[in-house]
Amino acid sequence: MYLTHLIHAGWDKGYKTSVVAFDLVQYFLSLNHTAITLILDHMGFADDIVNFFADYLVGRYTKLFWDNQLSDLFSAAVGVGQGSARLSPILSVLYLASVLWKFHTERPTDIFISYVDDGTIIVQSKTWKENLKKLKSSYAVVFQLMSALGLVLEHDKSEAFYFSRKNCCMSN
């Protein structure tokens, strides 16, 4: 609904709207435990909360069982179980909050929305050419910010959409 609103509001101003939708590879499995505690600390969470997650997440080890063989113990310094109904959604949102904030400071006229591991960049301007420039710049910022947090964009799943009023049958 928000995207539809932006498209129609843009049309009223003579703008064209373009979107790039993208996915993050193995999002929940890629969350860095040390980064989570640093993010919580930077956001001003109480020391008790930060320390809880430092103890809960950092210094974890696991073994894999495959084909009737058990591996040696190895570090599990990344990943938050996607099935954890209590912690996964909260930690994943907090992890991306800094990306959303930084994007807004670097690209204040463009919009970045996210639903867990699915992101959308929305740009508007008077021409498709200007939108393409904006999309490229905004995608580069998202790529840089996600990479800094150890997250990977799944480029081959990215899709671009261009919304035109041409031949539109709706009236105001």
XYZ file of C-alpha atoms in Angstrom, residues 19-27 117-120 139 152-161:
24
model
C 12.160 0.335 -7.674
C 14.854 -2.272 -7.127
C 13.839 -5.260 -5.016
C 16.599 -7.500 -3.647
C 17.248 -10.430 -1.325
C 19.937 -11.077 1.243
C 21.661 -14.468 1.092
C 21.176 -16.660 4.196
C 20.261 -13.628 6.306
C 15.830 -10.389 4.212
C 13.891 -8.664 1.407
C 14.791 -5.063 0.620
C 13.325 -2.454 -1.671
C 22.048 0.140 -4.601
C 25.551 -10.588 1.005
C 23.124 -9.288 -1.614
C 21.799 -11.946 -3.944
C 22.319 -9.906 -7.132
C 20.818 -12.459 -9.511
C 17.503 -12.234 -7.649
C 17.353 -8.431 -7.808
C 14.549 -7.013 -9.918
C 13.902 -3.513 -11.226
C 10.417 -2.086 -11.708
